[in-house]
Amino acid sequence: MGNGIDEWIASKEEMLKTWRRELHQIAEVGFCEYETTYYIVQQLAELGFTLHTGQAVMEGDARFGVPSADELAAHEQRARDNGVPADFLAGMSGGFTGVVAVLDTGKAGKHTAMRFDIDALPILEEADAVHLPAKEGFRSRNEGMMHACGHDGHATIGLGIAHFIAERKEELKGTYTLIFQPAEEGSRGANAVVKKGWLDGVDQFLSGHLGIRPNPVGTLYSGSTHILATTKIDASFTGKTAHAGMEPHVGKNALLAASSAVLNLHSIAPHGEGATRLNVGRFEAGSGRNIVPGDAFLQFETRGITTEQNHYMKEEAVRRLEGAALMYDVAIDYAIVGEGLAAETDAYFLEKIPKATASSHYITDVHDRMEVNGSEDVTYMMQHVQEQGGLACYMIFGTPLAAGHHHKRFDWDEGALAVAVSALAHILAHE
Ligand SMILES: [Zn+2]
Ligand SMILES: [Zn+2]
């Protein structure tokens, strides 16, 4: 096998573009991908995969940063209004989005798992025609939510490879598990998929990302390095309001406690053995000029080049939160709302992928590993597979970028879809 793959992909290029543009229009944030999940299930329905949805996808308690019940209900109503059938929606109620598709060829062979993240971001997409999705009429219909990281492309690549596996079932061996994962942004969903057991017994794990840095279409990185471990924390300081003129001494100033925490969080000593990061990205406090502020809220994140270095940052950060609260005699409450580990692509793939893809005319330039310097919760899956003796890979599919990831004008070249499907198909065929 190996012959005819590119010809097969060429016959699917229009389909890939259609999937991508339809998914782009129904952009939904993490754990609210109700329309997206329904769309994916419809596209997979006739292919012979066993489809698992609802509570079968994720261990509920292992999800990080699930939106409030009110927010989830509002998104469920929106999905209902936009045509998702009530019975299907009921199965996902409470933020149980995503799909796991499994196909057993019936022949002895490797168990290969692949992961495609499907969530979007809380960004109002550019409406000006300078932005291609606006110009060509496929801008997000869900105002305030946008595929600004390329996960519409990732879901499309997953649909593409699902069709490949289904159509080539007779020539393939082993079992294929395709994970359409909710809530990658903020590192919130992958851990819950792992905890449900979907990565148990997996021999080979394939995943990847479009873009990251601009590259020509046809560029493929066989792996990644410097995926940073990360922890996302929400912290609430609760003091006591008081009249700022008459009895300021009675108040407990949560704003000052949080301010002290912010400055001290940013003064954690960097770790001598590798890169660390910390960013306080949001700060809200108080209610008015003449009131001692009784509450304050912070959102921040830590990162580290290894899981240990991130752990160092997290421990130091928590001590500073507690110290600041103690100093101002206010209460501190914090929650971990997202977490990702560090992980490396196995060297096996750096050898295998250039060989497996050599005959693809879609892939013109294969590189070794890209330094990501960002975070990804796919690392939970990679680490779980590697701990069991399996092999894991995180590729980068090259594309020019109209703007950086998470920008309202983020866009990429749809030609990268065929490159990515070609890469995965050639890897599967090269057993
Ligand atoms: Zn992103
Ligand atoms: Zn992303």
CSV table of N, CA and C in Angstrom, one decimal, residues 75-143:
chain,number,residue,atom,x,y,z
A,75,HIS,N,-25.6,28.1,26.2
A,75,HIS,CA,-25.1,27.5,25.0
A,75,HIS,C,-25.9,26.4,24.5
A,76,GLU,N,-26.5,25.6,25.4
A,76,GLU,CA,-27.4,24.5,24.9
A,76,GLU,C,-28.6,25.1,24.2
A,77,GLN,N,-29.1,26.1,24.8
A,77,GLN,CA,-30.3,26.8,24.1
A,77,GLN,C,-29.9,27.3,22.7
A,78,ARG,N,-28.7,27.9,22.6
A,78,ARG,CA,-28.2,28.4,21.3
A,78,ARG,C,-28.1,27.2,20.3
A,79,ALA,N,-27.6,26.1,20.8
A,79,ALA,CA,-27.4,24.9,19.9
A,79,ALA,C,-28.8,24.4,19.5
A,80,ARG,N,-29.8,24.4,20.4
A,80,ARG,CA,-31.1,24.0,20.1
A,80,ARG,C,-31.7,24.9,19.0
A,81,ASP,N,-31.6,26.2,19.2
A,81,ASP,CA,-32.1,27.2,18.3
A,81,ASP,C,-31.4,27.1,16.9
A,82,ASN,N,-30.2,26.6,16.9
A,82,ASN,CA,-29.4,26.4,15.6
A,82,ASN,C,-29.6,25.0,15.0
A,83,GLY,N,-30.5,24.3,15.6
A,83,GLY,CA,-30.9,23.0,14.9
A,83,GLY,C,-30.4,21.7,15.4
A,84,VAL,N,-29.6,21.7,16.5
A,84,VAL,CA,-29.2,20.4,17.0
A,84,VAL,C,-30.4,19.7,17.7
A,85,PRO,N,-30.7,18.5,17.2
A,85,PRO,CA,-31.9,17.8,17.7
A,85,PRO,C,-31.9,17.7,19.3
A,86,ALA,N,-33.0,17.8,19.9
A,86,ALA,CA,-33.1,17.8,21.3
A,86,ALA,C,-32.6,16.6,22.0
A,87,ASP,N,-32.9,15.4,21.4
A,87,ASP,CA,-32.4,14.1,22.0
A,87,ASP,C,-30.9,14.0,22.0
A,88,PHE,N,-30.3,14.5,20.9
A,88,PHE,CA,-28.8,14.4,20.8
A,88,PHE,C,-28.2,15.4,21.8
A,89,LEU,N,-28.8,16.6,21.9
A,89,LEU,CA,-28.3,17.6,22.8
A,89,LEU,C,-28.4,17.1,24.2
A,90,ALA,N,-29.5,16.4,24.5
A,90,ALA,CA,-29.7,16.0,25.9
A,90,ALA,C,-28.5,15.1,26.3
A,91,GLY,N,-28.0,14.3,25.4
A,91,GLY,CA,-26.9,13.4,25.7
A,91,GLY,C,-25.6,14.1,26.1
A,92,MET,N,-25.5,15.3,25.6
A,92,MET,CA,-24.3,16.1,25.9
A,92,MET,C,-24.5,17.1,27.0
A,93,SER,N,-25.6,17.2,27.6
A,93,SER,CA,-26.0,18.2,28.5
A,93,SER,C,-25.0,18.3,29.7
A,94,GLY,N,-24.6,19.5,30.1
A,94,GLY,CA,-23.6,19.7,31.1
A,94,GLY,C,-22.2,19.8,30.6
A,95,GLY,N,-22.0,20.0,29.4
A,95,GLY,CA,-20.7,20.2,28.8
A,95,GLY,C,-20.0,19.0,28.4
A,96,PHE,N,-20.7,17.9,28.1
A,96,PHE,CA,-20.1,16.6,27.7
A,96,PHE,C,-20.1,16.6,26.2
A,97,THR,N,-19.3,17.4,25.6
A,97,THR,CA,-19.1,17.5,24.1
A,97,THR,C,-18.0,16.6,23.7
A,98,GLY,N,-17.8,16.6,22.4
A,98,GLY,CA,-16.7,15.8,21.8
A,98,GLY,C,-17.2,14.4,21.4
A,99,VAL,N,-16.3,13.7,20.6
A,99,VAL,CA,-16.6,12.4,20.0
A,99,VAL,C,-15.4,11.6,20.0
A,100,VAL,N,-15.5,10.3,20.4
A,100,VAL,CA,-14.5,9.3,20.2
A,100,VAL,C,-15.0,8.3,19.1
A,101,ALA,N,-14.2,8.2,18.0
A,101,ALA,CA,-14.6,7.2,17.0
A,101,ALA,C,-13.6,6.1,16.9
A,102,VAL,N,-14.1,4.9,17.0
A,102,VAL,CA,-13.2,3.7,17.0
A,102,VAL,C,-13.5,2.8,15.9
A,103,LEU,N,-12.5,2.3,15.2
A,103,LEU,CA,-12.7,1.4,14.1
A,103,LEU,C,-11.6,0.2,14.3
A,104,ASP,N,-12.1,-1.0,14.5
A,104,ASP,CA,-11.3,-2.2,14.6
A,104,ASP,C,-11.3,-2.9,13.2
A,105,THR,N,-10.1,-3.0,12.6
A,105,THR,CA,-10.1,-3.6,11.3
A,105,THR,C,-10.3,-5.1,11.4
A,106,GLY,N,-10.2,-5.7,12.6
A,106,GLY,CA,-10.4,-7.1,12.7
A,106,GLY,C,-9.1,-7.9,12.5
A,107,LYS,N,-8.1,-7.2,12.1
A,107,LYS,CA,-6.8,-7.8,11.9
A,107,LYS,C,-5.8,-7.4,12.9
A,108,ALA,N,-4.9,-8.3,13.4
A,108,ALA,CA,-4.0,-8.0,14.4
A,108,ALA,C,-3.1,-6.9,13.9
A,109,GLY,N,-2.7,-5.9,14.8
A,109,GLY,CA,-1.9,-4.8,14.5
A,109,GLY,C,-1.9,-3.8,15.6
A,110,LYS,N,-1.2,-2.7,15.3
A,110,LYS,CA,-1.1,-1.6,16.3
A,110,LYS,C,-2.4,-1.0,16.7
A,111,HIS,N,-2.5,-0.5,17.9
A,111,HIS,CA,-3.6,0.4,18.2
A,111,HIS,C,-3.1,1.8,18.1
A,112,THR,N,-3.6,2.5,17.1
A,112,THR,CA,-3.2,3.9,16.8
A,112,THR,C,-4.3,4.8,17.3
A,113,ALA,N,-4.0,5.8,18.1
A,113,ALA,CA,-4.9,6.9,18.5
A,113,ALA,C,-4.5,8.2,17.9
A,114,MET,N,-5.5,9.0,17.5
A,114,MET,CA,-5.2,10.3,17.0
A,114,MET,C,-6.1,11.3,17.7
A,115,ARG,N,-5.6,12.5,17.9
A,115,ARG,CA,-6.3,13.5,18.6
A,115,ARG,C,-6.5,14.8,17.8
A,116,PHE,N,-7.8,15.3,17.7
A,116,PHE,CA,-8.1,16.5,17.0
A,116,PHE,C,-8.9,17.4,17.9
A,117,ASP,N,-8.4,18.6,18.3
A,117,ASP,CA,-9.1,19.4,19.2
A,117,ASP,C,-10.1,20.3,18.4
A,118,ILE,N,-11.3,20.6,19.0
A,118,ILE,CA,-12.4,21.1,18.2
A,118,ILE,C,-12.9,22.4,18.7
A,119,ASP,N,-12.3,23.0,19.7
A,119,ASP,CA,-12.9,24.2,20.3
A,119,ASP,C,-12.4,25.5,19.7
A,120,ALA,N,-13.2,26.6,19.9
A,120,ALA,CA,-12.8,27.9,19.5
A,120,ALA,C,-12.5,28.8,20.7
A,121,LEU,N,-12.4,30.1,20.4
A,121,LEU,CA,-12.1,31.1,21.4
A,121,LEU,C,-13.1,32.2,21.6
A,122,PRO,N,-13.2,32.8,22.8
A,122,PRO,CA,-14.1,33.9,23.0
A,122,PRO,C,-13.6,35.2,22.3
A,123,ILE,N,-13.6,35.2,21.0
A,123,ILE,CA,-13.1,36.4,20.3
A,123,ILE,C,-14.2,36.8,19.2
A,124,LEU,N,-14.4,38.1,19.1
A,124,LEU,CA,-15.3,38.6,18.1
A,124,LEU,C,-14.5,38.6,16.8
A,125,GLU,N,-14.9,37.8,15.8
A,125,GLU,CA,-14.2,37.6,14.6
A,125,GLU,C,-14.2,38.9,13.7
A,126,GLU,N,-13.1,39.3,13.1
A,126,GLU,CA,-13.1,40.4,12.2
A,126,GLU,C,-14.2,40.3,11.1
A,127,ALA,N,-14.9,41.4,11.0
A,127,ALA,CA,-16.0,41.5,10.0
A,127,ALA,C,-15.6,42.1,8.7
A,128,ASP,N,-14.4,42.8,8.7
A,128,ASP,CA,-14.0,43.5,7.5
A,128,ASP,C,-13.5,42.5,6.5
A,129,ALA,N,-13.7,42.9,5.2
A,129,ALA,CA,-13.3,42.0,4.1
A,129,ALA,C,-11.8,41.8,4.0
A,130,VAL,N,-11.0,42.5,4.8
A,130,VAL,CA,-9.6,42.2,4.8
A,130,VAL,C,-9.4,40.8,5.3
A,131,HIS,N,-10.3,40.3,6.1
A,131,HIS,CA,-10.3,38.9,6.7
A,131,HIS,C,-11.0,38.0,5.7
A,132,LEU,N,-10.3,37.0,5.2
A,132,LEU,CA,-10.8,36.1,4.2
A,132,LEU,C,-12.2,35.4,4.6
A,133,PRO,N,-12.3,34.9,5.8
A,133,PRO,CA,-13.6,34.3,6.1
A,133,PRO,C,-14.8,35.3,6.0
A,134,ALA,N,-14.5,36.6,6.3
A,134,ALA,CA,-15.6,37.6,6.2
A,134,ALA,C,-15.8,37.9,4.7
A,135,LYS,N,-14.7,38.0,3.9
A,135,LYS,CA,-14.8,38.3,2.5
A,135,LYS,C,-15.6,37.2,1.8
A,136,GLU,N,-15.3,35.9,2.1
A,136,GLU,CA,-15.9,34.8,1.4
A,136,GLU,C,-17.1,34.2,2.1
A,137,GLY,N,-17.6,34.9,3.1
A,137,GLY,CA,-18.9,34.5,3.6
A,137,GLY,C,-18.9,33.3,4.6
A,138,PHE,N,-17.8,33.0,5.2
A,138,PHE,CA,-17.8,31.9,6.2
A,138,PHE,C,-17.3,32.3,7.6
A,139,ARG,N,-17.5,33.6,7.9
A,139,ARG,CA,-17.2,34.1,9.2
A,139,ARG,C,-18.1,33.4,10.2
A,140,SER,N,-17.7,33.4,11.5
A,140,SER,CA,-18.5,32.7,12.5
A,140,SER,C,-19.9,33.3,12.7
A,141,ARG,N,-20.8,32.4,12.7
A,141,ARG,CA,-22.2,32.8,12.9
A,141,ARG,C,-22.5,33.0,14.4
A,142,ASN,N,-21.7,32.4,15.2
A,142,ASN,CA,-21.8,32.5,16.6
A,142,ASN,C,-21.0,33.7,17.1
A,143,GLU,N,-21.7,34.8,17.2
A,143,GLU,CA,-21.0,36.1,17.5
A,143,GLU,C,-20.2,36.0,18.8
